PDB file of C-alpha atoms in Angstrom:
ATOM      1  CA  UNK B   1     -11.846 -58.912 115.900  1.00  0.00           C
ATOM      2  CA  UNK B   2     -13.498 -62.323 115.821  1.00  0.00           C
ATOM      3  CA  UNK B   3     -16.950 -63.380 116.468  1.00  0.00           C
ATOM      4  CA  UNK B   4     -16.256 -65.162 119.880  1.00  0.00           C
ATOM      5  CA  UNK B   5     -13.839 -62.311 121.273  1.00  0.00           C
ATOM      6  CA  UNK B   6     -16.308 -59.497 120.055  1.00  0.00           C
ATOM      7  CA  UNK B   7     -19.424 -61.730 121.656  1.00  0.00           C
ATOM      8  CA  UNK B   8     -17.238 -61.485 124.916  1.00  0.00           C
ATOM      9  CA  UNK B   9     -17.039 -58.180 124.814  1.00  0.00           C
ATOM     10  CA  UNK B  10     -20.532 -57.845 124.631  1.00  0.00           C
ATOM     11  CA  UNK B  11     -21.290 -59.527 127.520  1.00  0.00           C
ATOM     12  CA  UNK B  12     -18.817 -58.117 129.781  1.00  0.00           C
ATOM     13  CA  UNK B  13     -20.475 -54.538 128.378  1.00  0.00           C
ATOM     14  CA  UNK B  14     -24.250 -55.895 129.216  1.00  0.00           C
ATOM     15  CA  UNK B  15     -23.004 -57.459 132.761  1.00  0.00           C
ATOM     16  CA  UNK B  16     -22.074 -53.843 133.581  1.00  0.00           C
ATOM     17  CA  UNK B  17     -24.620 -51.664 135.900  1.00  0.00           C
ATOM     18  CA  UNK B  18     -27.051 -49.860 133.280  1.00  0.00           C
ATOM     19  CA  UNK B  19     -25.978 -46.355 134.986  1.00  0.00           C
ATOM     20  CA  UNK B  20     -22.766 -47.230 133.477  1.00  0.00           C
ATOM     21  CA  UNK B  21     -24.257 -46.360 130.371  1.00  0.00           C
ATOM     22  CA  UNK B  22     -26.554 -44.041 130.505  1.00  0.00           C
ATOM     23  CA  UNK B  23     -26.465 -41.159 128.306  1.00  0.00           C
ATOM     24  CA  UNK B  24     -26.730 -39.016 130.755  1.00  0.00           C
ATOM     25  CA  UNK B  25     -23.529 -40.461 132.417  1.00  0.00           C
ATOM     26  CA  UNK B  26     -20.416 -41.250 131.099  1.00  0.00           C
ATOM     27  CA  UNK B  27     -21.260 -43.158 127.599  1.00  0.00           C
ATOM     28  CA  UNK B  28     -20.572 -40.477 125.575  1.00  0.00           C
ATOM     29  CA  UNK B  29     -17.377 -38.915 127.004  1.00  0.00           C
ATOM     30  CA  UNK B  30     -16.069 -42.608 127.456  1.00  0.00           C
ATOM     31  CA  UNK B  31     -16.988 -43.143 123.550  1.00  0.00           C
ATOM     32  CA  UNK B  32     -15.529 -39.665 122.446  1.00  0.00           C
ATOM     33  CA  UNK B  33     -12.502 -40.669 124.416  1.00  0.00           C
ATOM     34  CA  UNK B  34     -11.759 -43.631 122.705  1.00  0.00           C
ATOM     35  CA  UNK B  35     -13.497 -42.896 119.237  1.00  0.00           C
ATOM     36  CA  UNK B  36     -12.019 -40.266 117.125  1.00  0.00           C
ATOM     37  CA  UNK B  37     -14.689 -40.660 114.529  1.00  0.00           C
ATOM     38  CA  UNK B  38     -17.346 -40.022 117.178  1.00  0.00           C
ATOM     39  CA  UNK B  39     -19.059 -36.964 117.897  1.00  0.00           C
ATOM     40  CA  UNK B  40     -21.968 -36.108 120.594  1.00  0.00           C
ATOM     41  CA  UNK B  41     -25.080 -34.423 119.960  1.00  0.00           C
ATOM     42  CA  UNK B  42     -27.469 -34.949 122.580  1.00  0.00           C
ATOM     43  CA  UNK B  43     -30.140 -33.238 120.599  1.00  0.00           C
ATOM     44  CA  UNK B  44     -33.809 -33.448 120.709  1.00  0.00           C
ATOM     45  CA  UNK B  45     -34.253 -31.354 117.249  1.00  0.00           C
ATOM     46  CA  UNK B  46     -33.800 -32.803 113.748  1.00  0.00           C
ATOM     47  CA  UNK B  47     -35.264 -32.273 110.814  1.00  0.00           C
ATOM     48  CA  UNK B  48     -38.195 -33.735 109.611  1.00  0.00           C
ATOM     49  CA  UNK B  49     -37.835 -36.825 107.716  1.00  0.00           C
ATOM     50  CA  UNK B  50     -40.748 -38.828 105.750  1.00  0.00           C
ATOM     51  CA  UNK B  51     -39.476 -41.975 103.863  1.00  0.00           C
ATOM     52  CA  UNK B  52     -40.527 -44.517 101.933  1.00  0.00           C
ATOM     53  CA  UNK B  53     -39.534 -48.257 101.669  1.00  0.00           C
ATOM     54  CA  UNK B  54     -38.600 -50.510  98.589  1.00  0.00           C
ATOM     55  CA  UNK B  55     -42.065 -52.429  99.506  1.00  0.00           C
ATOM     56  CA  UNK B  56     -44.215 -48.946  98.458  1.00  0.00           C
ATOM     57  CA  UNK B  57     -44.722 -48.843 102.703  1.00  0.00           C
ATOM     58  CA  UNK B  58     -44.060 -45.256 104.166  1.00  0.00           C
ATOM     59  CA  UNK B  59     -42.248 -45.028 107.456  1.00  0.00           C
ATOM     60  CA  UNK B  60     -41.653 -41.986 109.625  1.00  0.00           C
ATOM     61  CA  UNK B  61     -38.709 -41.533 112.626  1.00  0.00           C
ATOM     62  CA  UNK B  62     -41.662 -41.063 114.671  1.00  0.00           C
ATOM     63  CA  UNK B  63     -42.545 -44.699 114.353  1.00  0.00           C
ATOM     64  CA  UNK B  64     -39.585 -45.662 115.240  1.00  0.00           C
ATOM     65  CA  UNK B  65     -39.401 -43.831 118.982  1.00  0.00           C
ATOM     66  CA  UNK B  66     -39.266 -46.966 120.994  1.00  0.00           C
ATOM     67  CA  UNK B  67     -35.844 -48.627 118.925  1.00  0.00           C
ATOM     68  CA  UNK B  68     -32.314 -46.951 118.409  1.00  0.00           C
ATOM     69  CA  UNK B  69     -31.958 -46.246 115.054  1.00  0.00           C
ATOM     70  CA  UNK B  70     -28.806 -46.675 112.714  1.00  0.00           C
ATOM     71  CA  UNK B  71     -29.787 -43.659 110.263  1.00  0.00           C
ATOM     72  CA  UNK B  72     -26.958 -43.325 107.205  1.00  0.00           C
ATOM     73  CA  UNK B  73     -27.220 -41.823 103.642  1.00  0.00           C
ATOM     74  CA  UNK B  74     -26.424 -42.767 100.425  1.00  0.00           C
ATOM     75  CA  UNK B  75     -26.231 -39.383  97.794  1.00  0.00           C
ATOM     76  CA  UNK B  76     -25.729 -40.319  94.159  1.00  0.00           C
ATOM     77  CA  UNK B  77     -21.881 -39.700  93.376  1.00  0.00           C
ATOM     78  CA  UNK B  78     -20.705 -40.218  96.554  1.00  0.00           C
ATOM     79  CA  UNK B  79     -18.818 -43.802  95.464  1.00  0.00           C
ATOM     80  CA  UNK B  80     -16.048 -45.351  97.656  1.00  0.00           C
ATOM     81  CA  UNK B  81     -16.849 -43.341 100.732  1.00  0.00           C
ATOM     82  CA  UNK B  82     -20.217 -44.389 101.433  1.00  0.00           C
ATOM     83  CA  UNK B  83     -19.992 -47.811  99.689  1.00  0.00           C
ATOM     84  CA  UNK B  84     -16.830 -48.402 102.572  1.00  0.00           C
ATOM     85  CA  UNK B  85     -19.445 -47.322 105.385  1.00  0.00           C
ATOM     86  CA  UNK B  86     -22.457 -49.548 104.166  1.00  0.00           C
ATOM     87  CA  UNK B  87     -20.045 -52.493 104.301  1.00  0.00           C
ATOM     88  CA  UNK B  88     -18.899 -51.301 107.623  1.00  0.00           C
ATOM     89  CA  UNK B  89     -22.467 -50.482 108.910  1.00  0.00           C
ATOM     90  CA  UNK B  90     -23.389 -54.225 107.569  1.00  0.00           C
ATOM     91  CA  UNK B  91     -20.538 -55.504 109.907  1.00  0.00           C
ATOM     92  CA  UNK B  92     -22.018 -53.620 112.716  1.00  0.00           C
ATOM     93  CA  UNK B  93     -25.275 -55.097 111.901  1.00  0.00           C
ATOM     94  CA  UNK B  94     -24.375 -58.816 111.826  1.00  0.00           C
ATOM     95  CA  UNK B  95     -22.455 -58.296 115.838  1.00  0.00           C
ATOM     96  CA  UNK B  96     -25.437 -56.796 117.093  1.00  0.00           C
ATOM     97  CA  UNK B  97     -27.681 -59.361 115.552  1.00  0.00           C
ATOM     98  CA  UNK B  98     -26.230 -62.068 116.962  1.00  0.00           C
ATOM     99  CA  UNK B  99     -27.023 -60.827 120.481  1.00  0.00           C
ATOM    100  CA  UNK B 100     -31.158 -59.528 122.281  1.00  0.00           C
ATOM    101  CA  UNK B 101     -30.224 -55.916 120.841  1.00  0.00           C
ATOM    102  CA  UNK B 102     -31.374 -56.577 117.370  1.00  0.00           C
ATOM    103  CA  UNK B 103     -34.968 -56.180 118.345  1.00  0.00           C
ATOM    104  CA  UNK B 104     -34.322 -53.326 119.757  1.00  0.00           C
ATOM    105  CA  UNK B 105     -32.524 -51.385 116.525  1.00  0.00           C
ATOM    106  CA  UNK B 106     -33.124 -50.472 113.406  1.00  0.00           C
ATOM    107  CA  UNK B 107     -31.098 -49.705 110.792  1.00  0.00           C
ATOM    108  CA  UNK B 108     -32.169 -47.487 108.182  1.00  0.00           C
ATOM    109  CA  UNK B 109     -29.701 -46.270 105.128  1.00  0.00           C
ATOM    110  CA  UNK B 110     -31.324 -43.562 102.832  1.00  0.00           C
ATOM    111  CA  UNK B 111     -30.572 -43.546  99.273  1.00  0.00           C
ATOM    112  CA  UNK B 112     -29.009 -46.027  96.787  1.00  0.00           C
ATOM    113  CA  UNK B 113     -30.992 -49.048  95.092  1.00  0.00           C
ATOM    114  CA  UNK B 114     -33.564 -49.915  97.606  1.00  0.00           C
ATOM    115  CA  UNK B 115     -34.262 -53.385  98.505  1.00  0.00           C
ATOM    116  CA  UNK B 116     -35.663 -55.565 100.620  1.00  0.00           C
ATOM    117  CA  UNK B 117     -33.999 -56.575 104.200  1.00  0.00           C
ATOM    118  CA  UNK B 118     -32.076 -59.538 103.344  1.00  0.00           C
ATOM    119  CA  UNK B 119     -33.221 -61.549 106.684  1.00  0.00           C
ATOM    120  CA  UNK B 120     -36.979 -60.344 105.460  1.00  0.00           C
ATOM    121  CA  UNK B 121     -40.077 -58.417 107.085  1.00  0.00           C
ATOM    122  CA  UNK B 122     -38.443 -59.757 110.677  1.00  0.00           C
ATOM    123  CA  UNK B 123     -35.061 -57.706 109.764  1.00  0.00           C
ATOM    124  CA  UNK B 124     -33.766 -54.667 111.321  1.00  0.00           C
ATOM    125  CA  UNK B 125     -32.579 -52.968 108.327  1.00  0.00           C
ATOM    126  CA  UNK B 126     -34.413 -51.129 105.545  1.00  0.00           C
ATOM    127  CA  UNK B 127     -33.187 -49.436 102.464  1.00  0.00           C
ATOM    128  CA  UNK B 128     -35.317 -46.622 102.043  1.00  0.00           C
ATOM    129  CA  UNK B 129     -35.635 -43.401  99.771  1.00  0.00           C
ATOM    130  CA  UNK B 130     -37.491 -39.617 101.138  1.00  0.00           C
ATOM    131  CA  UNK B 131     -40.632 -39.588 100.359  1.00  0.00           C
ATOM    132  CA  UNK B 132     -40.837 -35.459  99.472  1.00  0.00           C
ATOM    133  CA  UNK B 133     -36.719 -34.382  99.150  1.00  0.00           C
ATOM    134  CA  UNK B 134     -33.738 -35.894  97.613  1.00  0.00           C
ATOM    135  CA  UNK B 135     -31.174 -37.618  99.218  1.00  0.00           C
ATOM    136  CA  UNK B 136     -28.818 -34.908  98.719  1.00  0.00           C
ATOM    137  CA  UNK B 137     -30.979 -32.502 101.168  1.00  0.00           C
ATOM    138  CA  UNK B 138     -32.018 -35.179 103.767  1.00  0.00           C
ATOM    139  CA  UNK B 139     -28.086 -36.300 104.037  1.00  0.00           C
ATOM    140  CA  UNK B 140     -27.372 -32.045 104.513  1.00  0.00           C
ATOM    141  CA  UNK B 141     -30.267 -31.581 106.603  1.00  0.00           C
ATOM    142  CA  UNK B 142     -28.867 -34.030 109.073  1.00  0.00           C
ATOM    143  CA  UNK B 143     -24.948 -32.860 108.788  1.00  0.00           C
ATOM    144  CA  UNK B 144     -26.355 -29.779 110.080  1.00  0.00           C
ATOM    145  CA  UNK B 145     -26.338 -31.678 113.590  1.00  0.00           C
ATOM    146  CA  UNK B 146     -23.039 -31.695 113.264  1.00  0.00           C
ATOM    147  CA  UNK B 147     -20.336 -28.882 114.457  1.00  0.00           C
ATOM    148  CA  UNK B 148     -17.850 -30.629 112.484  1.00  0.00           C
ATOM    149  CA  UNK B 149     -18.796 -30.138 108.804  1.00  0.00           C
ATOM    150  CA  UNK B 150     -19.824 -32.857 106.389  1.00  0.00           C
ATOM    151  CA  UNK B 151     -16.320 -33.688 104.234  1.00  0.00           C
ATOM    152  CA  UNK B 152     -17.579 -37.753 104.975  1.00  0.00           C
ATOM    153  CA  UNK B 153     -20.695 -39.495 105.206  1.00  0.00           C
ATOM    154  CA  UNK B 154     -22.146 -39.794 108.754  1.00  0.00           C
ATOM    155  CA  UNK B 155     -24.010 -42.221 110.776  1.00  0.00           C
ATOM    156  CA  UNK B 156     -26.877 -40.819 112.774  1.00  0.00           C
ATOM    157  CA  UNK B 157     -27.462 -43.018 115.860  1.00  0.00           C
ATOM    158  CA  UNK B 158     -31.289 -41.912 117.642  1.00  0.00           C
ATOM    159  CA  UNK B 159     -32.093 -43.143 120.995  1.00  0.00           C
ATOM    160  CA  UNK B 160     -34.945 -44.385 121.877  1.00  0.00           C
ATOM    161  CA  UNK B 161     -37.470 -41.434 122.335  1.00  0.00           C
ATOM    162  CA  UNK B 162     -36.417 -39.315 119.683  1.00  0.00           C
ATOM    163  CA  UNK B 163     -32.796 -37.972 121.017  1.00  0.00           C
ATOM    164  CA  UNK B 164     -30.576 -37.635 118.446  1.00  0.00           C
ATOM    165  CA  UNK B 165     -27.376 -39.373 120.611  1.00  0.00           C
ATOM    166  CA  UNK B 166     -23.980 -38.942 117.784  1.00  0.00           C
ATOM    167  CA  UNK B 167     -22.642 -39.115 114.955  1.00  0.00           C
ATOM    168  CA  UNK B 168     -20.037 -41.432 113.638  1.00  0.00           C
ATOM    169  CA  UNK B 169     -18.161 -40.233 110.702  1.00  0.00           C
ATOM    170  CA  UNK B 170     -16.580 -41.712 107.756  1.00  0.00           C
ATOM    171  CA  UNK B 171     -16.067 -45.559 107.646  1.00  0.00           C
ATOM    172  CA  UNK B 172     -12.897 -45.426 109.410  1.00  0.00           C
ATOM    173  CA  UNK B 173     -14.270 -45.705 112.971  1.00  0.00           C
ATOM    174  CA  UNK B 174     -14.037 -49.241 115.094  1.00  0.00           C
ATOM    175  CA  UNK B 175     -16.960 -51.747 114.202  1.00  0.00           C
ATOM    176  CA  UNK B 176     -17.050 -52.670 118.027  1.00  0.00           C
ATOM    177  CA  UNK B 177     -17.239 -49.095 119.161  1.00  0.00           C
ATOM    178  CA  UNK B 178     -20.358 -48.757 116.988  1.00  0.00           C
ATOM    179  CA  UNK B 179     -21.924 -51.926 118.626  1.00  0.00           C
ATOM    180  CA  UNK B 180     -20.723 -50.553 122.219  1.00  0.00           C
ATOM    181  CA  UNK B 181     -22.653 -47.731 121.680  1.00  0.00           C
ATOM    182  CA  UNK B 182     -25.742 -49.175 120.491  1.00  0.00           C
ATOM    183  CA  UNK B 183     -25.448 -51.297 123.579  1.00  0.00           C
ATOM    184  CA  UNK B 184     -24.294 -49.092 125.902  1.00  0.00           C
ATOM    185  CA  UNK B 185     -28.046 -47.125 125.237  1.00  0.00           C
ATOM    186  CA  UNK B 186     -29.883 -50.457 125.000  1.00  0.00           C
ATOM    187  CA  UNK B 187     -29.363 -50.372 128.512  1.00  0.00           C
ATOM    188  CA  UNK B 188     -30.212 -47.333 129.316  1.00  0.00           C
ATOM    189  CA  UNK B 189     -33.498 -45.889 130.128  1.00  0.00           C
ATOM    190  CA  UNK B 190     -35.124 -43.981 127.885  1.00  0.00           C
ATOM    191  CA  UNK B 191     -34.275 -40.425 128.346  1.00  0.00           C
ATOM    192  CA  UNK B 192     -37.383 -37.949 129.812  1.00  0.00           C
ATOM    193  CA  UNK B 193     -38.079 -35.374 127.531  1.00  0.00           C
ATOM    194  CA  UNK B 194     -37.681 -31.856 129.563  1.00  0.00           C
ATOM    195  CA  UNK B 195     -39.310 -28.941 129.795  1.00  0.00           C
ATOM    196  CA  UNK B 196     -38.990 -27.164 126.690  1.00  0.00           C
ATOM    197  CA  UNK B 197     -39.402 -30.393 124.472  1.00  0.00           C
ATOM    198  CA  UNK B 198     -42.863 -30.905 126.680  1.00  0.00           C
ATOM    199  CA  UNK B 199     -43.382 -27.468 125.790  1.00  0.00           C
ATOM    200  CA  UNK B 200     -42.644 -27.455 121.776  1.00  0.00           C
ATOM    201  CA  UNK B 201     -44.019 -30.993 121.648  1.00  0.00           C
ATOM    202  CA  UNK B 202     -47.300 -29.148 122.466  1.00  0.00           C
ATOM    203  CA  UNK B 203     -47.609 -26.989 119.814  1.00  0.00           C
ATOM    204  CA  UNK B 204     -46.513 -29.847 116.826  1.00  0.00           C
TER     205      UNK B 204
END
């Protein structure tokens, strides 16, 4: 799809009522509908995960609670798959850059040769290594989230808040579904944290 027809889209998808797209709605059975490579999580529990940038600077999920973040993995060895979803991801990036969302997201892809954001310290991407675990076990820890097994790479998508939102797997999904969902919860509230994560949240 080209630039103009995919910045249409866009704006049709941000003149739509924000209940549209809230989580708690219909974004995610509308995306699993139409997204094979999609998969719903709706989770408020992953595991803990310290990094560390290319600059020396150390950055934490944590800080990251008011942006959605683009979280993907790079393990030594695994070649053509996860090169194909980089360059993919990358594709994402540039359509959602060209619109408000991009100061709203962050992507962050875990493992590889770490480097500097390419559009500098203003950028929304970061190549980043764990500070305290290899890549290997951060990339498993997160395919836990998933019921469907870990045969490709995955693409962790966080909402703002915390909420682990889905996974999309492999590099075979659309580019424009990606940047549908990413703007589908840009414009959505924040989800309220219940009960029971106001009650474990109280003992971290």
């Amino acid at each position: 799809m080209r630039l103009p027809a995919l910045l249409a889209l866009l704006l049709l998808a941000g003149a739509a009522p924000a209940a549209a797209h809230h989580p708690g709605d219909r974004l995610d059975e509308v995306m699993a509908a139409k997204e094979p490579a999609f998969e719903p999580t709706d989770s408020r529990r992953m595991p803990p995960l310290a990094l560390t940038g290319a600059d020396g600077a150390s950055q934490d999920l944590s800080g990251l609670a008011d942006r959605i973040v683009v979280l993907s993995f790079r393990p030594d060895g695994c070649g053509a798959p996860c090169t194909d979803q980089q360059t993919l991801l990358q594709e994402v990036r540039d359509a959602v850059n060209v619109t408000p969302m991009r100061e709203m997201d962050q992507f962050l892809a875990v493992g590889g040769d770490a480097a500097p954001d390419p559009d500098g310290e203003a950028g929304n991407w970061r190549s980043v290594m764990p500070s305290d675990e290899t890549v290997e076990a951060a990339a498993a820890a997160f395919a836990a989230l998933s019921a469907r097994g870990a045969d490709a790479p995955m693409v962790h998508v966080i909402d703002r808040g915390g909420r682990h939102a889905g996974i999309f797997h492999g590099a075979a999904f659309g580019r424009i579904n990606l940047v549908l969902y990413i703007n589908g919860l840009t414009n959505a509230p924040p989800p309220e944290p219940g009960l029971l994560d106001r009650l474990f949240g109280a003992f971290r």
